[in-house]
XYZ file of C-alpha atoms in Angstrom:
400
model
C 107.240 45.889 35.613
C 107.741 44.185 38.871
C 109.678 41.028 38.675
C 106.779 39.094 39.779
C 106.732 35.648 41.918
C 108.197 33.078 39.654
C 109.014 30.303 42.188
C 109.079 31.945 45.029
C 106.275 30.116 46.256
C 105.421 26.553 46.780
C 102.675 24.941 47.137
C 103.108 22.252 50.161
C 99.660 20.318 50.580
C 96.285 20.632 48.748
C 92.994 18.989 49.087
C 89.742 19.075 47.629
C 85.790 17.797 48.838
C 83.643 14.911 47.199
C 81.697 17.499 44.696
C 77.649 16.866 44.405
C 74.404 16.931 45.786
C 75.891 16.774 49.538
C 72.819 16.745 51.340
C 75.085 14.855 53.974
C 77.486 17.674 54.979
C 76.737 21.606 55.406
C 79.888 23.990 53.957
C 81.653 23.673 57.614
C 81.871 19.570 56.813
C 83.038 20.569 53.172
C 85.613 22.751 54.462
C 86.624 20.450 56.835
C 87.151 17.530 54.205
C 89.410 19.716 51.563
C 91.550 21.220 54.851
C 92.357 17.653 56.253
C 93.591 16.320 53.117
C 95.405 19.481 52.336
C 96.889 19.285 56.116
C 97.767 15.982 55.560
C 99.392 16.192 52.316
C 101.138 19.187 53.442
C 102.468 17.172 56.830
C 101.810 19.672 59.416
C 100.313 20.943 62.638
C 97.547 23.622 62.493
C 100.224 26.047 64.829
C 102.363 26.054 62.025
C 100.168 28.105 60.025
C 100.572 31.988 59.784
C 97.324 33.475 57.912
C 94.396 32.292 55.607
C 92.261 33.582 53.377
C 88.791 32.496 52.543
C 86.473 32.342 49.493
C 83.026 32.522 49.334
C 80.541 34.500 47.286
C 77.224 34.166 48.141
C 77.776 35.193 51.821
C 73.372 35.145 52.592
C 73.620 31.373 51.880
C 75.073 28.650 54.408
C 78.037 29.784 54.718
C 78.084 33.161 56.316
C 80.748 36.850 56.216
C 83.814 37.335 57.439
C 86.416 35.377 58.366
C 84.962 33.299 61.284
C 83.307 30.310 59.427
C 86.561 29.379 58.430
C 88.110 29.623 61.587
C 85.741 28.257 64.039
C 85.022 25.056 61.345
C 88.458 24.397 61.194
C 89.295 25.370 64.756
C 92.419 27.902 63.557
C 94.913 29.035 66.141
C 93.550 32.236 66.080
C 95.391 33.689 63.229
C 94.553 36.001 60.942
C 91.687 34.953 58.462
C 90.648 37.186 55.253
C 87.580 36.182 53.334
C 87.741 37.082 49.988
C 85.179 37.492 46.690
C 85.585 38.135 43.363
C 82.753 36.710 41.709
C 82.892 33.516 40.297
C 87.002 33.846 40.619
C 86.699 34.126 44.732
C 89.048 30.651 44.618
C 91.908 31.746 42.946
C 91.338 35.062 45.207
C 91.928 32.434 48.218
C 95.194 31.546 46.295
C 96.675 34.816 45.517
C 96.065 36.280 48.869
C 97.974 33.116 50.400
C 100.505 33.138 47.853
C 100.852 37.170 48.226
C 101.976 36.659 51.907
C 104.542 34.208 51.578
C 106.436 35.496 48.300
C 106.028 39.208 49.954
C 107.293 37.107 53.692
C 104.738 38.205 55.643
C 103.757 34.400 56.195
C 105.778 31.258 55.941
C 103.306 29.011 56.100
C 99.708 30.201 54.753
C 96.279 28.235 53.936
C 93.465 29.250 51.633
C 89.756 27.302 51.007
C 87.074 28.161 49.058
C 83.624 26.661 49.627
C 79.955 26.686 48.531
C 76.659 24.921 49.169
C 74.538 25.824 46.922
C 72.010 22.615 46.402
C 69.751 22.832 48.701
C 69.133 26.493 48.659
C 65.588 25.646 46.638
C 67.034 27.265 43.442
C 67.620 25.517 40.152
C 70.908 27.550 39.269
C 72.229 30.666 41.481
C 70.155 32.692 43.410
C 69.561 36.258 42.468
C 72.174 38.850 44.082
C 72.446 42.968 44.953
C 73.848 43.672 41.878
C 73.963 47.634 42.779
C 72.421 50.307 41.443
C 73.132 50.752 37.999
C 73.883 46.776 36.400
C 70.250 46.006 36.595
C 69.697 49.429 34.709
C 72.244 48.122 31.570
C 71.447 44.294 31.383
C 67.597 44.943 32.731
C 66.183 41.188 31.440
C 70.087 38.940 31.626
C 70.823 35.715 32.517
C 74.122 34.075 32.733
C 72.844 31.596 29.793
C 71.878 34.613 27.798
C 74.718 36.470 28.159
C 76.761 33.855 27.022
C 74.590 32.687 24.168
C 75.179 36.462 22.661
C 78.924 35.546 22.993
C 78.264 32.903 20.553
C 76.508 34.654 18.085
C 78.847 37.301 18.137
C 82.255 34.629 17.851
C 80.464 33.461 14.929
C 79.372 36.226 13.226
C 83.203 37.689 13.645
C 84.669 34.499 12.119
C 82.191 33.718 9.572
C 81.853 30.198 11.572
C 78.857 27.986 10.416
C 75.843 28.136 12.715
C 75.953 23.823 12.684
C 79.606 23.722 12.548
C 80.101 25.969 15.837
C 76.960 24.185 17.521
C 79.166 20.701 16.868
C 82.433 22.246 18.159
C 80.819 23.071 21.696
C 79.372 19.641 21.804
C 82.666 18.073 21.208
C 83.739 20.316 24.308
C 81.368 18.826 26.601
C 81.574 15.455 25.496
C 85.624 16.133 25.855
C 84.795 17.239 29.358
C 82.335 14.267 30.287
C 84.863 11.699 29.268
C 87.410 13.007 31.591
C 84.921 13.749 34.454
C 83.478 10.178 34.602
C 87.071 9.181 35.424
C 87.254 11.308 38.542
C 85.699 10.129 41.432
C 85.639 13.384 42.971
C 83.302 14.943 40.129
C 79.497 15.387 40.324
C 78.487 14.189 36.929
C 80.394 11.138 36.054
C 78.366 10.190 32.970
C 79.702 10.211 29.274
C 77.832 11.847 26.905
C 77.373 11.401 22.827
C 77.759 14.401 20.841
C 74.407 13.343 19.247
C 73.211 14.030 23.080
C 74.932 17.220 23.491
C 73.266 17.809 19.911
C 69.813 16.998 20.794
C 69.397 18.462 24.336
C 67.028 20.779 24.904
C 67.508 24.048 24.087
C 68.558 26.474 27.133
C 69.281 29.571 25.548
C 70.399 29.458 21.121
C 73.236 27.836 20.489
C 73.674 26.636 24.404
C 71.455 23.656 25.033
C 71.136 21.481 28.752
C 74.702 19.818 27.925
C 76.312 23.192 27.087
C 75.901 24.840 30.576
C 77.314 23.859 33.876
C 74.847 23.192 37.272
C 75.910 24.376 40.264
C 77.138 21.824 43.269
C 78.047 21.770 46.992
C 82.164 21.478 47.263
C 85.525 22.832 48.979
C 89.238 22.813 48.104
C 92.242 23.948 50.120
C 95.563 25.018 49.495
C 98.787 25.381 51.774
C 101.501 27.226 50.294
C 104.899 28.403 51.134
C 108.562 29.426 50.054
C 110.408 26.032 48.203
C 112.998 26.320 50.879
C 110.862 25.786 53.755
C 109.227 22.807 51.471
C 113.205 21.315 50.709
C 113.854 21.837 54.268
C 110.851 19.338 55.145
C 112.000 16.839 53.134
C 109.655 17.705 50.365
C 110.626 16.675 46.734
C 108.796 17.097 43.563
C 108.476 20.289 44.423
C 105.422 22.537 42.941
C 105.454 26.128 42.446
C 103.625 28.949 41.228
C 105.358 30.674 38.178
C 102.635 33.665 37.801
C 99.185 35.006 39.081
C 97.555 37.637 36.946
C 94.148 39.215 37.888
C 92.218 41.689 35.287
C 89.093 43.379 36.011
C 86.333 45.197 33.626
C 86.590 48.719 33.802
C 83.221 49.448 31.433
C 84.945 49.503 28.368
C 83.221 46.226 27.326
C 80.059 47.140 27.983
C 80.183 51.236 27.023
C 82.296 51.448 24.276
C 82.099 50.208 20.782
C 85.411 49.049 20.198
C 84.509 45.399 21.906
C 82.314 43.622 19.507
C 81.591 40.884 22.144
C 83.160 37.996 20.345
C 85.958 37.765 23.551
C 87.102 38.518 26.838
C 88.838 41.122 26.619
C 90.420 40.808 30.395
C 91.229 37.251 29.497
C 94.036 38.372 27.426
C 95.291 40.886 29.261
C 95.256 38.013 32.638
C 97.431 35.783 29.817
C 99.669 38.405 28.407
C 100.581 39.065 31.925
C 101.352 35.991 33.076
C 103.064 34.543 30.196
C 105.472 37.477 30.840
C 105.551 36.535 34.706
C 106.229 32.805 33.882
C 108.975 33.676 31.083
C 106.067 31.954 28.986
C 106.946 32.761 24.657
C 105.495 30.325 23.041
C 101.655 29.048 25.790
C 100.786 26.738 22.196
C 103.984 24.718 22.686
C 105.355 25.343 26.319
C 101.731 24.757 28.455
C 101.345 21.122 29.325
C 97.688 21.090 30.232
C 94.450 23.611 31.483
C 92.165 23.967 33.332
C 89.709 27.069 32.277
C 86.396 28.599 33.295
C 84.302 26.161 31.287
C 80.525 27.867 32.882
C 79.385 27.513 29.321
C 80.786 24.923 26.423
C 81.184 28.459 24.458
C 83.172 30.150 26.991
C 85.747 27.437 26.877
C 86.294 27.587 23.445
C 86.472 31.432 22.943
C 88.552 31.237 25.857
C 91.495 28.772 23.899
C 92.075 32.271 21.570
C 91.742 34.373 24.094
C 95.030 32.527 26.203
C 96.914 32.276 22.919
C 97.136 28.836 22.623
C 95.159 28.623 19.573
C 94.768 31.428 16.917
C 92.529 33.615 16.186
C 89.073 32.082 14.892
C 91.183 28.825 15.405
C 89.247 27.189 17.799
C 87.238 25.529 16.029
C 89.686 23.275 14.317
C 91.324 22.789 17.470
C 88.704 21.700 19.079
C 87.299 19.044 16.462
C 91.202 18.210 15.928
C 91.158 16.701 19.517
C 93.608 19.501 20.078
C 92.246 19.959 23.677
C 91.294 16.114 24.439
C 92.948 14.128 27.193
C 95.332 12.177 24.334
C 96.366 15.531 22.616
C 98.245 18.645 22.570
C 96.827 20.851 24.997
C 94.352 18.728 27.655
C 91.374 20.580 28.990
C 89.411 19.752 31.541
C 91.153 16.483 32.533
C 89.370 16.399 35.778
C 85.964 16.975 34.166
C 85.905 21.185 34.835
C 82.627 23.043 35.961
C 81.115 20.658 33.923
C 81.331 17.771 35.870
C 81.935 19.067 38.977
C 79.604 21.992 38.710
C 79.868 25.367 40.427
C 80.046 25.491 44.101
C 81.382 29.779 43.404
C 83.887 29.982 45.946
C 85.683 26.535 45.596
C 86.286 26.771 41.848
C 89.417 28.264 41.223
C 90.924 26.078 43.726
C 89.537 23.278 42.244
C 90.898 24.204 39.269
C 94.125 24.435 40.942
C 94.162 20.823 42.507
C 93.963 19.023 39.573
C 96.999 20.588 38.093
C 98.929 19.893 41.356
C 98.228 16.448 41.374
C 98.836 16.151 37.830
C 102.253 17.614 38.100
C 103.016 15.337 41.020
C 101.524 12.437 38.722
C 99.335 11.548 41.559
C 95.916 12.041 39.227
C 95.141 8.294 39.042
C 93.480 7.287 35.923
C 93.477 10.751 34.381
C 97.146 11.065 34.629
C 98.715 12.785 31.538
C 102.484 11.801 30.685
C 105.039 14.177 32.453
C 103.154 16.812 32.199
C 105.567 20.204 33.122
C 103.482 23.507 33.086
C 99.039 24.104 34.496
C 97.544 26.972 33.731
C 94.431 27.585 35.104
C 91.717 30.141 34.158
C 88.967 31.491 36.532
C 85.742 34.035 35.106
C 83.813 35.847 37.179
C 80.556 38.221 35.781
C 79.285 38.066 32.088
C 81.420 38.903 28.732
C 80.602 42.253 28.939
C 81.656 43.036 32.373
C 84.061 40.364 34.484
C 86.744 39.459 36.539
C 89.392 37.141 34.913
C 92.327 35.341 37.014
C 95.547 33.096 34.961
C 97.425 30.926 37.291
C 100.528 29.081 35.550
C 102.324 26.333 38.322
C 105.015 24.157 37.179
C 107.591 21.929 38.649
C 110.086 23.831 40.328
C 112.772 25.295 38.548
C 111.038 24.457 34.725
């Protein structure tokens, strides 16, 4: 195996839009809000930047292709811009790309940003895509609630979990996730919810009710990374880095062969495996400080706990009711609120994801701060169970 890019990268500055209903800024505004907090953070000039790569997914919708949005909203030196997308995990594309170039030293100095506006498109949740030729042949009638729900049903049927008892675990998820959101003045939703609430919602699509599923939002988030010598040299301290980026994609074997019974992700764990191994990660239950995963659905979060290997196998559920995952215990998830709270502006996510642990690890998350926290993982889905894209970021302080 390669020897990966444990701490060869830094990351320098990072910034991240008001999330919402902004009616008052199109995604050039958005972008422009997450890169001058990143720039400032960072404490450079734009010349000083070598290449950047771009998320978006929904390229019909406000935002545009290519690379030039990017560039002409930020008013880039002309340097090279890629625009990435990778469904639903286009931000932690953004990320890797950047963090590719400086650990391989084709850049010293690179920027990624992921944006979306998706609110006033007229649509209640995402509008319909291409999906090529032969998806809407296999999943003919699917929705992304749907698809989801069937994870569910299959999680429980695997573990023998109640049908009441697993409907009550979710809901403690989201009401986890509201807690922590209404403290984060960046979030969308800042309200706190009851698990009677969650409970009583109206049904979406069995188990997942309204509180079970995230909305979608208008939001950015930038990233400037580079090597930690180049950050020591500045006069940086408290230095961040990335200890491992792991990307695994669907190959079919989900959805044509019998030997997934849909109860996980089956990418997820090979993303985790991998970058546990990157990160020199044994033990994720007892070394990871805190998460941030791809909470589109209250379910996904929890099957996603087992499928990181932080707790066991059909052990979610007592995690999760244990407070294993709450801001005041073992593992926090979600501290900043996740998809949630914020919602799911596609291209931003995995760099919002990414923000919150930096500021956590440079104990600069206000209220929400956890105590000396060491090691963030994030986790970024893209697609269904059956057929995805899955991205694990670990970043830690330098040198743990």
């Amino acid at each position: 195996m390669a020897a990966g890019i444990k701490d060869k990268v830094a990351i320098l500055g990072m910034g991240c839009s008001k999330f919402g209903e902004r009616w008052d800024a199109g995604p050039e505004e958005l972008m422009v809000e997450a890169y001058l907090e990143a720039m400032q953070d960072a404490g450079i000039e734009p010349t000083q930047l070598d290449a950047a790569w771009f998320s978006t997914h929904i390229d019909e919708i406000g935002t545009g292709k290519g690379g030039t949005p990017l560039s002409v909203a930020l008013r880039l030196p002309n340097i090279a811009v890629t625009r990435v997308e990778n469904f639903c995990a286009s931000g932690s594309e953004a990320l890797r790309g950047a963090v590719y170039a400086v650990a391989s030293g084709a850049a010293d100095i690179a920027l990624a940003v992921g944006v979306e506006k998706l609110k006033d498109t007229g649509y209640g949740g995402l509008p319909v895509g291409n999906m090529g030729t032969l998806n809407p042949q296999w999943s003919p009638s699917g929705s992304a609630p749907g698809n989801f729900a069937q994870l569910a049903s299959a999680y429980r049927a695997k573990h023998g979990v109640n049908k009441d008892d697993l409907k009550r675990a979710i809901a403690h998820v989201s009401v986890k996730s509201h807690a922590n959101g209404a403290k984060n003045p960046k979030a969308h939703l800042r309200n706190p919810v009851t698990e009677e609430q969650v409970m009583g919602a109206p049904m979406i699509a069995e188990p997942l009710g309204l509180f079970d599923c995230c909305g979608v939002s208008d939001g950015a988030a930038a990233a400037i990374v580079t090597t930690p010598e180049i950050a020591k040299a500045m006069g940086k301290s408290n230095i961040v880095t990335v200890k491992a980026m792991q990307l695994s994609v669907s190959n079919g074997l989900e959805s044509q062969h019998n030997s997934w019974d849909g109860s996980y992700f089956h990418t997820a764990r090979i993303a985790a495996k991998k970058a546990y191994k990157e990160a020199g990660i044994d033990n994720p239950r007892e070394e990871v400080s805190m998460m941030e995963v791809h909470d589109c659905f209250s379910i996904t979060e929890l099957v996603t706990m087992e499928d990181l290997f932080i707790s066991p196998e059909g052990g979610a559920v007592k995690d999760v009711m244990d407070g294993f995952y709450d801001a005041d215990g073992k593992v926090p998830c979600q501290i900043d609120g996740g998809l949630k709270c914020f919602g799911h502006p596609i291209g931003a996510s995995g760099l919002r994801m990414a923000y919150e642990m930096y500021l956590q690890l440079q104990g600069r998350a206000g209220e929400r701060q956890l105590a000396n926290p060491k090691i963030g993982l994030t986790h970024n889905l893209g697609g269904a169970p059956s057929q995805n894209v899955c991205s694990v970021t670990i970043i830690g302080a330098h040198g743990a």
